[in-house]
PDB file of C-alpha atoms in Angstrom:
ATOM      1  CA  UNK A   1      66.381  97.718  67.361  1.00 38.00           C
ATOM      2  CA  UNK A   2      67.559  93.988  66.509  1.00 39.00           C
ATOM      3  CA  UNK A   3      67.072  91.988  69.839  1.00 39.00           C
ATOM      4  CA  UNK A   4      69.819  89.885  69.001  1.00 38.00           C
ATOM      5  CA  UNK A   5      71.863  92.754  69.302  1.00 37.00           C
ATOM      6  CA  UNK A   6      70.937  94.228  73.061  1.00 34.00           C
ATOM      7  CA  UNK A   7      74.344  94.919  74.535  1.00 35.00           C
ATOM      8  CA  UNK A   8      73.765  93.111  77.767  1.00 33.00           C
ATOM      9  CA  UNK A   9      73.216  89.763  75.889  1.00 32.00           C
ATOM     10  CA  UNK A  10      76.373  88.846  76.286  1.00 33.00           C
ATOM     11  CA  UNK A  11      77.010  89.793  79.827  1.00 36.00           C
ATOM     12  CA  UNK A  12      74.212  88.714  81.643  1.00 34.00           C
ATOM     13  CA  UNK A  13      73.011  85.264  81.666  1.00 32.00           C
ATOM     14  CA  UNK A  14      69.465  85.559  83.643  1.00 32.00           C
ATOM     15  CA  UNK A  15      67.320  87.374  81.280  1.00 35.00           C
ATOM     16  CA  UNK A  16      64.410  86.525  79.569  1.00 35.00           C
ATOM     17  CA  UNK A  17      62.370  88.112  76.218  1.00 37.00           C
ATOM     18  CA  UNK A  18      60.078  90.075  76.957  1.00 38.00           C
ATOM     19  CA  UNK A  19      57.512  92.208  74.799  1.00 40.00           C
ATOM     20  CA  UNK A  20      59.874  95.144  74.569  1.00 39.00           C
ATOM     21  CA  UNK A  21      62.658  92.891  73.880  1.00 40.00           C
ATOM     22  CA  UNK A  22      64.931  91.738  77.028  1.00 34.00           C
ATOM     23  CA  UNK A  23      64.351  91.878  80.594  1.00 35.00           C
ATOM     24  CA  UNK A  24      66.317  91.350  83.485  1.00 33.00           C
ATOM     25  CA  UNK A  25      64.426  88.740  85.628  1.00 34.00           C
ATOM     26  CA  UNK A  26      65.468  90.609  89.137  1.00 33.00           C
ATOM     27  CA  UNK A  27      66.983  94.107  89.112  1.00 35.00           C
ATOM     28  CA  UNK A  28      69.635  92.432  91.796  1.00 34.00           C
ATOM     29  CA  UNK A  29      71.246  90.458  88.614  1.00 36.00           C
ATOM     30  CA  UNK A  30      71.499  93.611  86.649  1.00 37.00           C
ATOM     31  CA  UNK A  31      73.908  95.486  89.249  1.00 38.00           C
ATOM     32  CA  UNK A  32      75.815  92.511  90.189  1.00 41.00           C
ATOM     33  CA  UNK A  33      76.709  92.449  86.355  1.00 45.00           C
ATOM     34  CA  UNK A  34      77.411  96.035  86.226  1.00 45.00           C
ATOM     35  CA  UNK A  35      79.107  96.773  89.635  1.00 55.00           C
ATOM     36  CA  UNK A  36      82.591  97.132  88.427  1.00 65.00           C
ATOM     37  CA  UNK A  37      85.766  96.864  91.197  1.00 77.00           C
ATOM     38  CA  UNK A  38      87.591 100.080  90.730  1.00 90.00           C
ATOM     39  CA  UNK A  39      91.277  99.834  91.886  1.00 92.00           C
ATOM     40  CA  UNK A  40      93.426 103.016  93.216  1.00 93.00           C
ATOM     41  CA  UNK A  41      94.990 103.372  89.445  1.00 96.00           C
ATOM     42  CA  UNK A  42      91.316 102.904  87.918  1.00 96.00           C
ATOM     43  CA  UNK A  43      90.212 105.749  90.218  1.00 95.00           C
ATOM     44  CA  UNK A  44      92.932 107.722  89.496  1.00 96.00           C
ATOM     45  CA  UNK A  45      92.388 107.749  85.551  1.00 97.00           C
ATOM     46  CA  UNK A  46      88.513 108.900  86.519  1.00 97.00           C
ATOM     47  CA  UNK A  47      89.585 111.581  88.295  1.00 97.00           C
ATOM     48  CA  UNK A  48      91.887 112.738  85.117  1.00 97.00           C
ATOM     49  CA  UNK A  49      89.016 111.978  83.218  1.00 97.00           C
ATOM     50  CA  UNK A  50      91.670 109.686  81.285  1.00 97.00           C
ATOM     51  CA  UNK A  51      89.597 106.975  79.124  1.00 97.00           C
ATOM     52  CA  UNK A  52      90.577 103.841  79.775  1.00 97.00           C
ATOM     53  CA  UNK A  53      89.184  99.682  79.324  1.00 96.00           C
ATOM     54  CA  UNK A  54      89.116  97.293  81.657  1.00 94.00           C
ATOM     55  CA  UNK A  55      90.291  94.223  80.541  1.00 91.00           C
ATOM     56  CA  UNK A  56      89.548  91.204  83.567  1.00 88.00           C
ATOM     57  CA  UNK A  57      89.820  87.451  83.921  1.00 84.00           C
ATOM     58  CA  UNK A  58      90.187  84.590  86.457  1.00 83.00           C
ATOM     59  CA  UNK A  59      92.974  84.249  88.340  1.00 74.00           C
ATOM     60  CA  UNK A  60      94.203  83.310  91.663  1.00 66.00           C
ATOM     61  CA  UNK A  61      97.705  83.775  91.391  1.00 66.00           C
ATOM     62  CA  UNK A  62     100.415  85.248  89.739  1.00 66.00           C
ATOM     63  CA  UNK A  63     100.918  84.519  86.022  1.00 71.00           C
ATOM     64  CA  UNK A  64     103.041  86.442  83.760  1.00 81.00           C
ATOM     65  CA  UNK A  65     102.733  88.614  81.049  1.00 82.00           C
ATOM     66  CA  UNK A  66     102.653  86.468  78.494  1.00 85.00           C
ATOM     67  CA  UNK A  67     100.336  84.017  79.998  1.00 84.00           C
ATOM     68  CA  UNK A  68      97.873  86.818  80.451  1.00 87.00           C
ATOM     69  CA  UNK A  69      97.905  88.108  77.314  1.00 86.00           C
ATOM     70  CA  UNK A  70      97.508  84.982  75.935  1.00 86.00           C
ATOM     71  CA  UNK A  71      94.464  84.518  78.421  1.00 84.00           C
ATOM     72  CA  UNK A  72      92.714  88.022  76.634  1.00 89.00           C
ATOM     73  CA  UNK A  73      93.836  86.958  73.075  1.00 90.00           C
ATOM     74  CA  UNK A  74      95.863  90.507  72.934  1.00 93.00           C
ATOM     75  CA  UNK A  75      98.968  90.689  70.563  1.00 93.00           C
ATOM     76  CA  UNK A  76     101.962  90.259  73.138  1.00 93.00           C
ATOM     77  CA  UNK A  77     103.792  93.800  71.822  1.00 95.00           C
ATOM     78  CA  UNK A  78     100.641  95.710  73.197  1.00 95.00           C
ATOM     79  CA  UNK A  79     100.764  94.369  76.445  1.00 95.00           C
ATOM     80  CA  UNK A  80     103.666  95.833  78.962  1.00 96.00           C
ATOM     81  CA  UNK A  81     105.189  94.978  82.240  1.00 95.00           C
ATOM     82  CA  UNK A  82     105.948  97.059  85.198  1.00 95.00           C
ATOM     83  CA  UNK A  83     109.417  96.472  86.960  1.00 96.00           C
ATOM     84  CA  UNK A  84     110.724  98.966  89.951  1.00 97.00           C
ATOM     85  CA  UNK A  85     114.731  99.227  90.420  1.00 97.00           C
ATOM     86  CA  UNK A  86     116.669 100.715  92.875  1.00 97.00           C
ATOM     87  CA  UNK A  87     119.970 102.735  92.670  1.00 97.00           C
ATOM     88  CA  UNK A  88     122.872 102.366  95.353  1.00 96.00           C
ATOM     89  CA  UNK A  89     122.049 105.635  96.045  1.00 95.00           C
ATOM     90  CA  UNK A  90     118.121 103.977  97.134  1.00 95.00           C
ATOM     91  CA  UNK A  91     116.679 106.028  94.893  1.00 96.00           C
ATOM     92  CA  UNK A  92     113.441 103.931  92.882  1.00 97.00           C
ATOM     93  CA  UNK A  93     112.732 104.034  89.383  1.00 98.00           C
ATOM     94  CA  UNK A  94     110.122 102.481  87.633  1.00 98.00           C
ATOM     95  CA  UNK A  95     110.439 100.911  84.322  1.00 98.00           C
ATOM     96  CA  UNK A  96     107.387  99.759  81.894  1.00 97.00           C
ATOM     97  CA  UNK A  97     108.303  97.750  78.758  1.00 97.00           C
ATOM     98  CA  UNK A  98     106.869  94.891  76.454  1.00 96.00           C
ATOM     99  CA  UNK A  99     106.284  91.582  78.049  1.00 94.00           C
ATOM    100  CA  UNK A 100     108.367  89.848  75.409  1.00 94.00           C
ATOM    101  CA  UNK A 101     111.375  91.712  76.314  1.00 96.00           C
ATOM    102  CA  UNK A 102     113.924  92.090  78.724  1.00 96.00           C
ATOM    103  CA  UNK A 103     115.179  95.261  80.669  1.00 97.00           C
ATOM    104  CA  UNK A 104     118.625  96.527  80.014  1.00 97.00           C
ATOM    105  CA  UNK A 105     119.642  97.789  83.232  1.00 97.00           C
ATOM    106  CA  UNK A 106     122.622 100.070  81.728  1.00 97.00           C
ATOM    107  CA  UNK A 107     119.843 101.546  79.591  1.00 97.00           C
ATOM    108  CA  UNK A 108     117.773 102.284  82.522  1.00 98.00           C
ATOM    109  CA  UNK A 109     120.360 103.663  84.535  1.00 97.00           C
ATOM    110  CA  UNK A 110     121.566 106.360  81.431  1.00 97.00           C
ATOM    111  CA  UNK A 111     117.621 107.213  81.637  1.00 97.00           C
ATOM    112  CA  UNK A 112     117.633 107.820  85.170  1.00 97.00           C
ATOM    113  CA  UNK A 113     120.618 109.536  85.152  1.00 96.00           C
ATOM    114  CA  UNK A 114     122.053 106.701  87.787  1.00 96.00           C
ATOM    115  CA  UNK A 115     125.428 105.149  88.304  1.00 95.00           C
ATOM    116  CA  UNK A 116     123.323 101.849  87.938  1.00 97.00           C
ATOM    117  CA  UNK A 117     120.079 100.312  89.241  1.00 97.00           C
ATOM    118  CA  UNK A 118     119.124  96.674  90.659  1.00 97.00           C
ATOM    119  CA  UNK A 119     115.611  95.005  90.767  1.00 96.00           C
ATOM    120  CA  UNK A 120     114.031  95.578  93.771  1.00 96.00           C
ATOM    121  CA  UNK A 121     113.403  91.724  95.852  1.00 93.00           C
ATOM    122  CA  UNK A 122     110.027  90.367  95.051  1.00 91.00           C
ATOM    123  CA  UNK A 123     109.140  90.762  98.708  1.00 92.00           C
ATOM    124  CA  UNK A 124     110.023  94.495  98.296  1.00 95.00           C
ATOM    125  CA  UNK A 125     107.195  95.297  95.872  1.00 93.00           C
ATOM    126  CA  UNK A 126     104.057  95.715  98.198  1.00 93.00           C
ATOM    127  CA  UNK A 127     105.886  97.958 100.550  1.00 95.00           C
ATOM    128  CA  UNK A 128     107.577 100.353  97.949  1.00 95.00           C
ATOM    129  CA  UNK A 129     104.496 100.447  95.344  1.00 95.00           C
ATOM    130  CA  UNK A 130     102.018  99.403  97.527  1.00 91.00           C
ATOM    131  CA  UNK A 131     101.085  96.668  95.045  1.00 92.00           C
ATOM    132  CA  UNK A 132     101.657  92.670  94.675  1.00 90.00           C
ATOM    133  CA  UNK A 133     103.322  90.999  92.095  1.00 88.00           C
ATOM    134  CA  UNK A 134     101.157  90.535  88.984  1.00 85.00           C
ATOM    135  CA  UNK A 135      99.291  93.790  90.067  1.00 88.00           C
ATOM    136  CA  UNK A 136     102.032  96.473  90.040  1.00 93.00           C
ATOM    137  CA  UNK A 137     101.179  99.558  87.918  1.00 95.00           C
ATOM    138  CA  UNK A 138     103.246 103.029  87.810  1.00 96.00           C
ATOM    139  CA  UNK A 139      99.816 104.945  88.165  1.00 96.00           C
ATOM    140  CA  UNK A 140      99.137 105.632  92.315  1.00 93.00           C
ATOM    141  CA  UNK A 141     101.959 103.951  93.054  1.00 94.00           C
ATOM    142  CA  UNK A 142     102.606 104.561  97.198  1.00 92.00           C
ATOM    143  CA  UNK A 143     104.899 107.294  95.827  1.00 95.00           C
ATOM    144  CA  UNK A 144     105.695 109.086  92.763  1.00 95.00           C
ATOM    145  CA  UNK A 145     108.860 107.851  91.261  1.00 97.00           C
ATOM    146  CA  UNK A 146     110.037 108.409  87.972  1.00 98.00           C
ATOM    147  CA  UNK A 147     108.414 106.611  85.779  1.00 98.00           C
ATOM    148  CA  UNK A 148     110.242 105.450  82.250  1.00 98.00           C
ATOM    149  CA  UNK A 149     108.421 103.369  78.945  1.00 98.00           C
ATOM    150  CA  UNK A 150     109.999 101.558  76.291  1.00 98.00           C
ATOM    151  CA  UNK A 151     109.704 103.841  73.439  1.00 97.00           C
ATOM    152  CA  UNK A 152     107.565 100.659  71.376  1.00 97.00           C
ATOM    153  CA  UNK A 153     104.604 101.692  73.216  1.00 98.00           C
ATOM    154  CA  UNK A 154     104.382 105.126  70.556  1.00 98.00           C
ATOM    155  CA  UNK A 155     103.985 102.645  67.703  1.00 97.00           C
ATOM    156  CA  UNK A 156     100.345 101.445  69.112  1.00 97.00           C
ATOM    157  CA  UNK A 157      97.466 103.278  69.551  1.00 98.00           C
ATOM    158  CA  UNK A 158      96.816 101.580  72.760  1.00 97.00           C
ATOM    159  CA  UNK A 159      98.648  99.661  75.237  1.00 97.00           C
ATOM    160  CA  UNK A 160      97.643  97.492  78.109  1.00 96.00           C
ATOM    161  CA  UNK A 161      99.129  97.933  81.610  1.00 96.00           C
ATOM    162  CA  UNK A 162      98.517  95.920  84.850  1.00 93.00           C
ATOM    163  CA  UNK A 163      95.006  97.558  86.518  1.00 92.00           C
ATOM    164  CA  UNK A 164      96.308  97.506  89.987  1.00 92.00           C
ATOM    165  CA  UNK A 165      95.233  94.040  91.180  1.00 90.00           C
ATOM    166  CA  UNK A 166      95.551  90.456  89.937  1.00 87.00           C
ATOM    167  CA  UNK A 167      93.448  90.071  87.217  1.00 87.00           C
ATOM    168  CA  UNK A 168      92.850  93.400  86.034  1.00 90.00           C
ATOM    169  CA  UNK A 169      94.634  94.897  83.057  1.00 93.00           C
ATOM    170  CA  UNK A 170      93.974  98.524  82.007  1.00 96.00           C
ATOM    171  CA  UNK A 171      93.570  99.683  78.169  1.00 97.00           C
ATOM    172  CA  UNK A 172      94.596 103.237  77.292  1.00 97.00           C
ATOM    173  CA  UNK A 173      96.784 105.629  74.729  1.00 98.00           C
ATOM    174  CA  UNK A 174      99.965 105.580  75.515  1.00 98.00           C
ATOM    175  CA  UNK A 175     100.085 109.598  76.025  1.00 98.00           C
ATOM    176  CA  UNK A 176      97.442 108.929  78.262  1.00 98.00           C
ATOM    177  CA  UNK A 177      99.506 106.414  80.133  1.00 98.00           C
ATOM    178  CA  UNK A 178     102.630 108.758  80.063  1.00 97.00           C
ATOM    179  CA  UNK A 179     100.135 111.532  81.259  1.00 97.00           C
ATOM    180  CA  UNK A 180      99.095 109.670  84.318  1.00 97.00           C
ATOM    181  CA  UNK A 181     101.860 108.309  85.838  1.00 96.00           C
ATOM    182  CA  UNK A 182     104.542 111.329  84.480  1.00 96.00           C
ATOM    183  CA  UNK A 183     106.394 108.983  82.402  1.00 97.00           C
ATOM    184  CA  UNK A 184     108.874 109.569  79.755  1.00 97.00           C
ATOM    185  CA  UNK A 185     109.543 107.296  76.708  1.00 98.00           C
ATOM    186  CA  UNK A 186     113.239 106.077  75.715  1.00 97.00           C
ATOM    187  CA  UNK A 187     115.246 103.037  75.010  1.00 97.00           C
ATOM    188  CA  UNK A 188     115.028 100.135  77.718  1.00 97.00           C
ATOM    189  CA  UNK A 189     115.646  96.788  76.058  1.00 96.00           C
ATOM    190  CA  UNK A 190     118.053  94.332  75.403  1.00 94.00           C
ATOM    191  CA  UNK A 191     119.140  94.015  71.610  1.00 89.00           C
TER     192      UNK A 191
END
């Protein structure tokens, strides 16, 4: 085996060669690089036995879409948003499409069969999803609401999805995403 290939080069920084190649100087640095945070929509794909990557970075607040998947270096059409609506009749739908885009709400109602639909209030999000802003994903949301993608997400053989917390994003098929969160795919954006 070439040393300079041992996969946990590049995740741990206190190791040292030994005479079997690498060593971790104390096994406590080992599982603090390997103990991964698991959110509710992380568990939920294990139990499905959905497979899935964790993509995470740094961040203390909300940033958008864009900013984050500038922050990975991912291709802005493979990286979606999650936004919940509301019809008069306060029934919530929830609506995933590319970051880059913008959600036609007359679209979104014909797809939930609704007279028409509003964005819920930012303030609204934690107690309907049970998720912040930034950290909203349609899998183990509080509830199970019908869940709608932009049809875009069927020309990639993965997308990327907010992993249930600030600085978490979650990598997976999109018939795996549709799968876990009972989604549908149709037409959602503005021209």
């Amino acid at each position: 085996m070439d040393i300079n290939l041992f996969p946990f080069e590049f995740c741990c920084s206190k190791m040292s060669k030994g005479t079997n190649g690498y060593k971790f100087n104390r096994k406590s640095d080992f599982m603090a690089k390997q103990k991964e945070i698991k959110t509710n929509a992380m568990r939920i794909l294990d139990r499905m036995k959905i497979p899935y990557t964790t993509h995470t970075y740094e961040c203390d607040e909300f940033t958008d879409g864009k900013q984050t998947a500038d922050l990975l270096g991912f291709p802005h059409e493979i990286m979606f948003k999650t936004l919940v609506t509301v019809s008069p009749a306060k029934a919530y739908f929830v609506f995933v499409i590319p970051i880059d885009h913008e959600l036609d709400l007359k679209k979104a109602a014909r797809a939930a069969s609704a007279k028409s639909l509003a964005m819920i209030h930012v303030k609204e999000i934690n107690e309907i999803t049970g998720y912040i802003r930034g950290g909203c994903t349609a899998i183990g949301m509080k509830k199970q609401y019908p869940v709608f993608v932009h049809e875009s997400a069927l020309d990639h053989p993965h997308i990327i999805v907010s992993g249930g917390k600030i600085g978490a994003q979650i990598e997976l098929t999109p018939q795996d995403y549709s799968a876990s969160c009972k989604a549908s795919f149709c037409d959602l954006v503005k021209d």
